[in-house]
Amino acid sequence: MNTKLTPLTIPVKQTQDWLKEWQKTNATCAKAFLIPVSDLVAAFKEMGVVTEDSKGTLTVNSTLDKGVRAYVGINPDSAKRGMNDGYGNGLFIVGTELVGNVHKDIVEGNKDVNLSKMSGTGIYDFIKPCPNNCDLTSPLYNLK
């Protein structure tokens, strides 16, 4: 079993092409989301991807067939959809567990997965959208 981390990266130009199209067709949507690592680590703990000992040391376990799912949402309160609110856009991350050939969401109420490692609902709310939490000097920020 190969458990070596093998991240997949893509060229900057390819990314810019995709982001430019998104920004052109979705001018009043978030350009990006700042994701707190603590939320990712918590999701990874629920998935069993990492474990933490009594001293706070994290150990990475097998990442084979592991994944997270990202859901995009918008604030139902239209008064909170201005630029300073990231246009009301939200990104919600959930850990998944492979059941058969399907990555099932590890969320409260899903009876198809093991929920024993959860400490909350399993839904992590990444509410730091760009604009208003941006790197203005990034070559990915303003693609017109």
Short mmCIF file of N, CA and C in Angstrom, two decimals:
data_model
loop_
_atom_site.label_atom_id
_atom_site.label_comp_id
_atom_site.label_asym_id
_atom_site.label_seq_id
_atom_site.Cartn_x
_atom_site.Cartn_y
_atom_site.Cartn_z
N MET A 1 0.85 -1.17 0.00
CA MET A 1 0.00 0.00 0.00
C MET A 1 0.89 1.24 0.00
N ASN A 2 0.66 2.16 -0.95
CA ASN A 2 1.43 3.39 -1.03
C ASN A 2 0.71 4.48 -0.25
N THR A 3 1.31 4.93 0.85
CA THR A 3 0.70 5.98 1.65
C THR A 3 1.48 7.29 1.55
N LYS A 4 2.44 7.35 0.62
CA LYS A 4 3.22 8.55 0.44
C LYS A 4 2.31 9.68 -0.04
N LEU A 5 2.51 10.87 0.52
CA LEU A 5 1.74 12.03 0.09
C LEU A 5 2.16 12.41 -1.33
N THR A 6 1.20 12.48 -2.22
CA THR A 6 1.50 12.83 -3.61
C THR A 6 0.58 13.96 -4.04
N PRO A 7 0.92 15.19 -3.64
CA PRO A 7 0.05 16.31 -4.01
C PRO A 7 0.08 16.56 -5.51
N LEU A 8 -1.03 17.03 -6.02
CA LEU A 8 -1.15 17.35 -7.43
C LEU A 8 -1.16 18.86 -7.57
N THR A 9 -0.20 19.42 -8.28
CA THR A 9 -0.18 20.85 -8.53
C THR A 9 -0.40 21.08 -10.02
N ILE A 10 -0.85 22.29 -10.34
CA ILE A 10 -1.06 22.65 -11.74
C ILE A 10 -0.34 23.96 -12.01
N PRO A 11 -0.04 24.25 -13.28
CA PRO A 11 0.68 25.47 -13.62
C PRO A 11 -0.09 26.75 -13.27
N VAL A 12 0.66 27.81 -12.93
CA VAL A 12 0.05 29.10 -12.59
C VAL A 12 -0.82 29.60 -13.73
N LYS A 13 -0.35 29.53 -14.96
CA LYS A 13 -1.11 30.04 -16.11
C LYS A 13 -2.45 29.31 -16.25
N GLN A 14 -2.45 28.01 -16.07
CA GLN A 14 -3.70 27.25 -16.15
C GLN A 14 -4.66 27.71 -15.05
N THR A 15 -4.13 27.89 -13.85
CA THR A 15 -4.95 28.37 -12.73
C THR A 15 -5.49 29.75 -13.04
N GLN A 16 -4.64 30.64 -13.54
CA GLN A 16 -5.08 32.00 -13.86
C GLN A 16 -6.20 31.98 -14.89
N ASP A 17 -6.12 31.12 -15.89
CA ASP A 17 -7.17 31.02 -16.91
C ASP A 17 -8.51 30.66 -16.27
N TRP A 18 -8.51 29.69 -15.38
CA TRP A 18 -9.74 29.27 -14.70
C TRP A 18 -10.26 30.38 -13.79
N LEU A 19 -9.36 30.99 -13.01
CA LEU A 19 -9.78 32.05 -12.09
C LEU A 19 -10.27 33.28 -12.83
N LYS A 20 -9.63 33.60 -13.94
CA LYS A 20 -10.07 34.74 -14.74
C LYS A 20 -11.49 34.53 -15.23
N GLU A 21 -11.79 33.33 -15.69
CA GLU A 21 -13.16 33.01 -16.15
C GLU A 21 -14.15 33.12 -15.00
N TRP A 22 -13.79 32.60 -13.82
CA TRP A 22 -14.67 32.69 -12.63
C TRP A 22 -14.91 34.15 -12.27
N GLN A 23 -13.82 34.95 -12.20
CA GLN A 23 -13.94 36.34 -11.80
C GLN A 23 -14.74 37.15 -12.82
N LYS A 24 -14.61 36.82 -14.10
CA LYS A 24 -15.33 37.52 -15.16
C LYS A 24 -16.83 37.22 -15.08
N THR A 25 -17.19 35.96 -14.85
CA THR A 25 -18.61 35.58 -14.87
C THR A 25 -19.27 35.66 -13.49
N ASN A 26 -18.48 35.89 -12.44
CA ASN A 26 -19.02 35.94 -11.08
C ASN A 26 -18.42 37.14 -10.33
N ALA A 27 -18.62 38.32 -10.88
CA ALA A 27 -17.98 39.52 -10.32
C ALA A 27 -18.38 39.81 -8.88
N THR A 28 -19.55 39.36 -8.46
CA THR A 28 -19.98 39.61 -7.08
C THR A 28 -19.94 38.33 -6.25
N CYS A 29 -18.96 37.50 -6.53
CA CYS A 29 -18.72 36.30 -5.73
C CYS A 29 -17.31 36.36 -5.16
N ALA A 30 -17.09 35.62 -4.11
CA ALA A 30 -15.76 35.57 -3.51
C ALA A 30 -14.75 35.06 -4.54
N LYS A 31 -13.55 35.61 -4.47
CA LYS A 31 -12.47 35.18 -5.36
C LYS A 31 -11.73 33.99 -4.76
N ALA A 32 -11.70 33.92 -3.44
CA ALA A 32 -10.94 32.88 -2.75
C ALA A 32 -11.43 32.80 -1.32
N PHE A 33 -10.93 31.81 -0.58
CA PHE A 33 -11.24 31.65 0.83
C PHE A 33 -9.97 31.36 1.60
N LEU A 34 -9.74 32.08 2.69
CA LEU A 34 -8.65 31.79 3.59
C LEU A 34 -9.13 30.66 4.51
N ILE A 35 -8.43 29.54 4.54
CA ILE A 35 -8.85 28.36 5.28
C ILE A 35 -7.98 28.19 6.52
N PRO A 36 -8.55 28.29 7.72
CA PRO A 36 -7.77 28.07 8.94
C PRO A 36 -7.27 26.63 9.02
N VAL A 37 -5.98 26.47 9.22
CA VAL A 37 -5.38 25.14 9.31
C VAL A 37 -5.99 24.35 10.47
N SER A 38 -6.33 25.04 11.55
CA SER A 38 -6.91 24.34 12.71
C SER A 38 -8.20 23.61 12.33
N ASP A 39 -8.99 24.19 11.44
CA ASP A 39 -10.21 23.52 10.99
C ASP A 39 -9.89 22.31 10.13
N LEU A 40 -8.87 22.46 9.26
CA LEU A 40 -8.47 21.30 8.45
C LEU A 40 -7.96 20.17 9.33
N VAL A 41 -7.13 20.51 10.32
CA VAL A 41 -6.59 19.48 11.22
C VAL A 41 -7.73 18.80 11.97
N ALA A 42 -8.72 19.56 12.43
CA ALA A 42 -9.86 18.97 13.12
C ALA A 42 -10.61 18.00 12.21
N ALA A 43 -10.80 18.39 10.95
CA ALA A 43 -11.46 17.49 9.99
C ALA A 43 -10.61 16.24 9.77
N PHE A 44 -9.29 16.43 9.66
CA PHE A 44 -8.39 15.29 9.46
C PHE A 44 -8.41 14.35 10.66
N LYS A 45 -8.56 14.89 11.87
CA LYS A 45 -8.66 14.04 13.06
C LYS A 45 -9.92 13.19 12.98
N GLU A 46 -11.04 13.82 12.60
CA GLU A 46 -12.29 13.07 12.48
C GLU A 46 -12.19 11.95 11.46
N MET A 47 -11.39 12.18 10.42
CA MET A 47 -11.23 11.19 9.37
C MET A 47 -10.20 10.12 9.73
N GLY A 48 -9.45 10.34 10.81
CA GLY A 48 -8.40 9.40 11.18
C GLY A 48 -7.12 9.60 10.38
N VAL A 49 -7.03 10.68 9.62
CA VAL A 49 -5.84 10.96 8.83
C VAL A 49 -4.69 11.39 9.73
N VAL A 50 -5.01 12.12 10.79
CA VAL A 50 -4.00 12.49 11.78
C VAL A 50 -4.49 12.10 13.16
N THR A 51 -3.54 11.80 14.03
CA THR A 51 -3.84 11.57 15.44
C THR A 51 -2.96 12.51 16.25
N GLU A 52 -3.43 12.84 17.44
CA GLU A 52 -2.71 13.75 18.32
C GLU A 52 -2.45 13.06 19.65
N ASP A 53 -1.19 13.09 20.10
CA ASP A 53 -0.87 12.47 21.39
C ASP A 53 -1.09 13.49 22.51
N SER A 54 -0.84 13.07 23.73
CA SER A 54 -1.09 13.92 24.90
C SER A 54 -0.23 15.17 24.93
N LYS A 55 0.87 15.20 24.19
CA LYS A 55 1.74 16.37 24.14
C LYS A 55 1.36 17.32 23.00
N GLY A 56 0.35 16.95 22.21
CA GLY A 56 -0.08 17.78 21.09
C GLY A 56 0.66 17.49 19.80
N THR A 57 1.47 16.43 19.79
CA THR A 57 2.19 16.07 18.57
C THR A 57 1.24 15.36 17.61
N LEU A 58 1.22 15.82 16.37
CA LEU A 58 0.36 15.22 15.36
C LEU A 58 1.13 14.19 14.55
N THR A 59 0.49 13.08 14.28
CA THR A 59 1.06 12.03 13.44
C THR A 59 0.15 11.83 12.25
N VAL A 60 0.74 11.84 11.06
CA VAL A 60 -0.04 11.61 9.84
C VAL A 60 -0.14 10.11 9.63
N ASN A 61 -1.36 9.64 9.50
CA ASN A 61 -1.62 8.23 9.23
C ASN A 61 -1.84 8.06 7.73
N SER A 62 -2.34 6.96 7.32
CA SER A 62 -2.57 6.71 5.89
C SER A 62 -3.50 7.75 5.29
N THR A 63 -3.13 8.25 4.13
CA THR A 63 -3.98 9.19 3.40
C THR A 63 -4.61 8.52 2.18
N LEU A 64 -4.38 7.24 2.03
CA LEU A 64 -4.92 6.50 0.91
C LEU A 64 -6.45 6.55 0.94
N ASP A 65 -7.05 6.92 -0.16
CA ASP A 65 -8.51 7.00 -0.31
C ASP A 65 -9.16 7.99 0.65
N LYS A 66 -8.44 9.03 1.07
CA LYS A 66 -9.01 10.04 1.96
C LYS A 66 -9.30 11.30 1.16
N GLY A 67 -10.26 12.05 1.59
CA GLY A 67 -10.58 13.30 0.91
C GLY A 67 -11.50 14.16 1.76
N VAL A 68 -11.57 15.42 1.40
CA VAL A 68 -12.54 16.33 1.99
C VAL A 68 -13.42 16.83 0.86
N ARG A 69 -14.61 17.26 1.21
CA ARG A 69 -15.53 17.80 0.22
C ARG A 69 -15.79 19.26 0.60
N ALA A 70 -15.84 20.13 -0.39
CA ALA A 70 -16.12 21.55 -0.17
C ALA A 70 -17.50 21.88 -0.73
N TYR A 71 -18.31 22.49 0.11
CA TYR A 71 -19.62 22.98 -0.31
C TYR A 71 -19.58 24.49 -0.35
N VAL A 72 -20.18 25.09 -1.36
CA VAL A 72 -20.25 26.54 -1.48
C VAL A 72 -21.67 26.97 -1.12
N GLY A 73 -21.77 28.04 -0.31
CA GLY A 73 -23.07 28.55 0.08
C GLY A 73 -23.09 30.06 0.02
N ILE A 74 -24.28 30.63 0.19
CA ILE A 74 -24.43 32.08 0.23
C ILE A 74 -25.35 32.43 1.39
N ASN A 75 -25.01 33.50 2.08
CA ASN A 75 -25.79 33.93 3.24
C ASN A 75 -27.22 34.22 2.82
N PRO A 76 -28.20 33.59 3.47
CA PRO A 76 -29.59 33.84 3.10
C PRO A 76 -30.06 35.26 3.42
N ASP A 77 -29.30 35.98 4.28
CA ASP A 77 -29.62 37.37 4.61
C ASP A 77 -28.99 38.27 3.55
N SER A 78 -29.77 38.76 2.61
CA SER A 78 -29.24 39.54 1.50
C SER A 78 -28.56 40.83 1.96
N ALA A 79 -28.87 41.30 3.16
CA ALA A 79 -28.21 42.50 3.70
C ALA A 79 -26.74 42.22 4.05
N LYS A 80 -26.36 40.96 4.12
CA LYS A 80 -24.98 40.58 4.46
C LYS A 80 -24.27 40.00 3.24
N ARG A 81 -24.52 40.59 2.08
CA ARG A 81 -23.90 40.12 0.84
C ARG A 81 -23.08 41.21 0.15
N GLY A 82 -22.60 42.17 0.93
CA GLY A 82 -21.77 43.23 0.37
C GLY A 82 -20.33 42.79 0.22
N MET A 83 -19.53 43.64 -0.43
CA MET A 83 -18.12 43.32 -0.64
C MET A 83 -17.40 43.07 0.68
N ASN A 84 -17.71 43.88 1.72
CA ASN A 84 -17.05 43.69 3.02
C ASN A 84 -17.43 42.37 3.68
N ASP A 85 -18.48 41.75 3.21
CA ASP A 85 -18.91 40.44 3.73
C ASP A 85 -18.53 39.33 2.77
N GLY A 86 -17.60 39.59 1.86
CA GLY A 86 -17.22 38.59 0.86
C GLY A 86 -18.38 38.22 -0.03
N TYR A 87 -19.27 39.19 -0.25
CA TYR A 87 -20.49 39.01 -1.05
C TYR A 87 -21.40 37.93 -0.47
N GLY A 88 -21.21 37.62 0.81
CA GLY A 88 -22.06 36.63 1.47
C GLY A 88 -21.70 35.20 1.14
N ASN A 89 -20.61 34.99 0.40
CA ASN A 89 -20.22 33.63 0.01
C ASN A 89 -19.58 32.90 1.18
N GLY A 90 -19.82 31.61 1.24
CA GLY A 90 -19.22 30.76 2.28
C GLY A 90 -18.71 29.47 1.68
N LEU A 91 -17.73 28.91 2.35
CA LEU A 91 -17.16 27.63 1.94
C LEU A 91 -17.20 26.71 3.15
N PHE A 92 -17.78 25.54 2.99
CA PHE A 92 -17.95 24.60 4.09
C PHE A 92 -17.23 23.31 3.72
N ILE A 93 -16.34 22.87 4.60
CA ILE A 93 -15.52 21.68 4.35
C ILE A 93 -15.98 20.56 5.28
N VAL A 94 -16.11 19.37 4.73
CA VAL A 94 -16.40 18.18 5.54
C VAL A 94 -15.40 17.09 5.18
N GLY A 95 -15.01 16.33 6.18
CA GLY A 95 -14.19 15.16 5.92
C GLY A 95 -15.05 14.08 5.31
N THR A 96 -14.42 13.13 4.64
CA THR A 96 -15.18 12.04 4.05
C THR A 96 -14.59 10.70 4.47
N GLU A 97 -15.42 9.69 4.36
CA GLU A 97 -15.01 8.31 4.62
C GLU A 97 -15.42 7.49 3.41
N LEU A 98 -14.50 6.72 2.87
CA LEU A 98 -14.80 5.90 1.71
C LEU A 98 -15.65 4.70 2.14
N VAL A 99 -16.85 4.63 1.61
CA VAL A 99 -17.77 3.52 1.87
C VAL A 99 -18.11 2.94 0.50
N GLY A 100 -17.61 1.74 0.26
CA GLY A 100 -17.75 1.18 -1.09
C GLY A 100 -16.92 2.02 -2.04
N ASN A 101 -17.56 2.58 -3.05
CA ASN A 101 -16.88 3.44 -4.01
C ASN A 101 -17.26 4.91 -3.86
N VAL A 102 -17.91 5.26 -2.74
CA VAL A 102 -18.41 6.62 -2.56
C VAL A 102 -17.77 7.25 -1.32
N HIS A 103 -17.27 8.47 -1.49
CA HIS A 103 -16.78 9.25 -0.35
C HIS A 103 -18.00 9.84 0.35
N LYS A 104 -18.33 9.30 1.52
CA LYS A 104 -19.49 9.74 2.29
C LYS A 104 -19.07 10.85 3.24
N ASP A 105 -19.90 11.88 3.37
CA ASP A 105 -19.62 13.00 4.25
C ASP A 105 -19.68 12.57 5.71
N ILE A 106 -18.65 12.95 6.47
CA ILE A 106 -18.64 12.71 7.91
C ILE A 106 -19.31 13.92 8.56
N VAL A 107 -20.63 13.88 8.63
CA VAL A 107 -21.41 14.97 9.22
C VAL A 107 -22.49 14.40 10.11
N GLU A 108 -22.85 15.21 11.09
CA GLU A 108 -23.91 14.84 12.01
C GLU A 108 -25.14 14.38 11.23
N GLY A 109 -25.69 13.24 11.61
CA GLY A 109 -26.89 12.73 10.97
C GLY A 109 -26.64 11.74 9.84
N ASN A 110 -25.38 11.59 9.40
CA ASN A 110 -25.10 10.63 8.32
C ASN A 110 -24.84 9.27 8.95
N LYS A 111 -25.79 8.38 8.80
CA LYS A 111 -25.71 7.05 9.43
C LYS A 111 -24.82 6.08 8.66
N ASP A 112 -24.33 6.50 7.50
CA ASP A 112 -23.49 5.63 6.67
C ASP A 112 -22.02 5.63 7.06
N VAL A 113 -21.63 6.50 8.03
CA VAL A 113 -20.21 6.65 8.37
C VAL A 113 -20.01 6.57 9.88
N ASN A 114 -18.75 6.36 10.27
CA ASN A 114 -18.37 6.31 11.68
C ASN A 114 -18.24 7.73 12.21
N LEU A 115 -19.08 8.11 13.15
CA LEU A 115 -19.07 9.46 13.69
C LEU A 115 -18.40 9.54 15.06
N SER A 116 -17.74 8.46 15.49
CA SER A 116 -17.20 8.41 16.85
C SER A 116 -16.10 9.42 17.13
N LYS A 117 -15.39 9.90 16.11
CA LYS A 117 -14.29 10.85 16.33
C LYS A 117 -14.73 12.31 16.20
N MET A 118 -16.01 12.53 15.95
CA MET A 118 -16.49 13.89 15.78
C MET A 118 -16.58 14.62 17.11
N SER A 119 -16.28 15.92 17.09
CA SER A 119 -16.43 16.74 18.29
C SER A 119 -17.47 17.83 18.08
N GLY A 120 -18.10 17.85 16.93
CA GLY A 120 -19.14 18.83 16.60
C GLY A 120 -20.01 18.26 15.51
N THR A 121 -20.43 19.10 14.60
CA THR A 121 -21.31 18.65 13.52
C THR A 121 -20.55 18.00 12.37
N GLY A 122 -19.22 18.25 12.32
CA GLY A 122 -18.42 17.76 11.20
C GLY A 122 -18.33 18.74 10.06
N ILE A 123 -19.02 19.87 10.19
CA ILE A 123 -19.02 20.89 9.13
C ILE A 123 -18.16 22.06 9.60
N TYR A 124 -17.14 22.37 8.82
CA TYR A 124 -16.24 23.46 9.17
C TYR A 124 -16.54 24.64 8.25
N ASP A 125 -16.84 25.77 8.87
CA ASP A 125 -17.30 26.97 8.18
C ASP A 125 -16.12 27.91 7.95
N PHE A 126 -15.67 27.95 6.71
CA PHE A 126 -14.54 28.81 6.35
C PHE A 126 -15.10 30.13 5.85
N ILE A 127 -15.29 31.08 6.78
CA ILE A 127 -15.98 32.33 6.46
C ILE A 127 -15.01 33.50 6.31
N LYS A 128 -13.87 33.26 5.74
CA LYS A 128 -12.92 34.33 5.50
C LYS A 128 -12.72 34.49 3.99
N PRO A 129 -13.77 34.98 3.30
CA PRO A 129 -13.66 35.09 1.84
C PRO A 129 -12.86 36.31 1.41
N CYS A 130 -12.35 36.22 0.21
CA CYS A 130 -11.70 37.32 -0.48
C CYS A 130 -12.67 37.76 -1.56
N PRO A 131 -13.15 38.98 -1.59
CA PRO A 131 -12.53 40.16 -1.03
C PRO A 131 -12.79 40.30 0.47
N ASN A 132 -11.98 41.05 1.07
CA ASN A 132 -11.83 41.50 2.45
C ASN A 132 -10.83 40.65 3.22
N ASN A 133 -10.40 39.53 2.72
CA ASN A 133 -9.29 38.73 3.28
C ASN A 133 -8.45 38.26 2.10
N CYS A 134 -7.78 39.21 1.44
CA CYS A 134 -7.09 38.91 0.18
C CYS A 134 -5.60 39.22 0.27
N ASP A 135 -4.87 38.59 -0.61
CA ASP A 135 -3.48 38.95 -0.88
C ASP A 135 -3.50 39.75 -2.17
N LEU A 136 -3.52 41.06 -2.05
CA LEU A 136 -3.67 41.94 -3.20
C LEU A 136 -2.49 41.88 -4.17
N THR A 137 -1.35 41.33 -3.73
CA THR A 137 -0.18 41.24 -4.59
C THR A 137 -0.05 39.88 -5.28
N SER A 138 -0.96 38.97 -5.01
CA SER A 138 -0.90 37.64 -5.61
C SER A 138 -1.15 37.71 -7.12
N PRO A 139 -0.42 36.91 -7.91
CA PRO A 139 -0.69 36.87 -9.35
C PRO A 139 -2.02 36.19 -9.67
N LEU A 140 -2.71 35.72 -8.64
CA LEU A 140 -4.01 35.09 -8.84
C LEU A 140 -5.17 36.00 -8.46
N TYR A 141 -4.88 37.18 -7.89
CA TYR A 141 -5.93 38.02 -7.32
C TYR A 141 -6.80 38.74 -8.34
N ASN A 142 -6.22 39.59 -9.16
CA ASN A 142 -7.02 40.46 -10.02
C ASN A 142 -6.74 40.14 -11.48
N LEU A 143 -7.51 39.25 -12.05
CA LEU A 143 -7.27 38.76 -13.42
C LEU A 143 -8.34 39.33 -14.36
N LYS A 144 -8.04 40.46 -14.91
CA LYS A 144 -9.01 41.09 -15.83
C LYS A 144 -8.52 41.04 -17.25
#
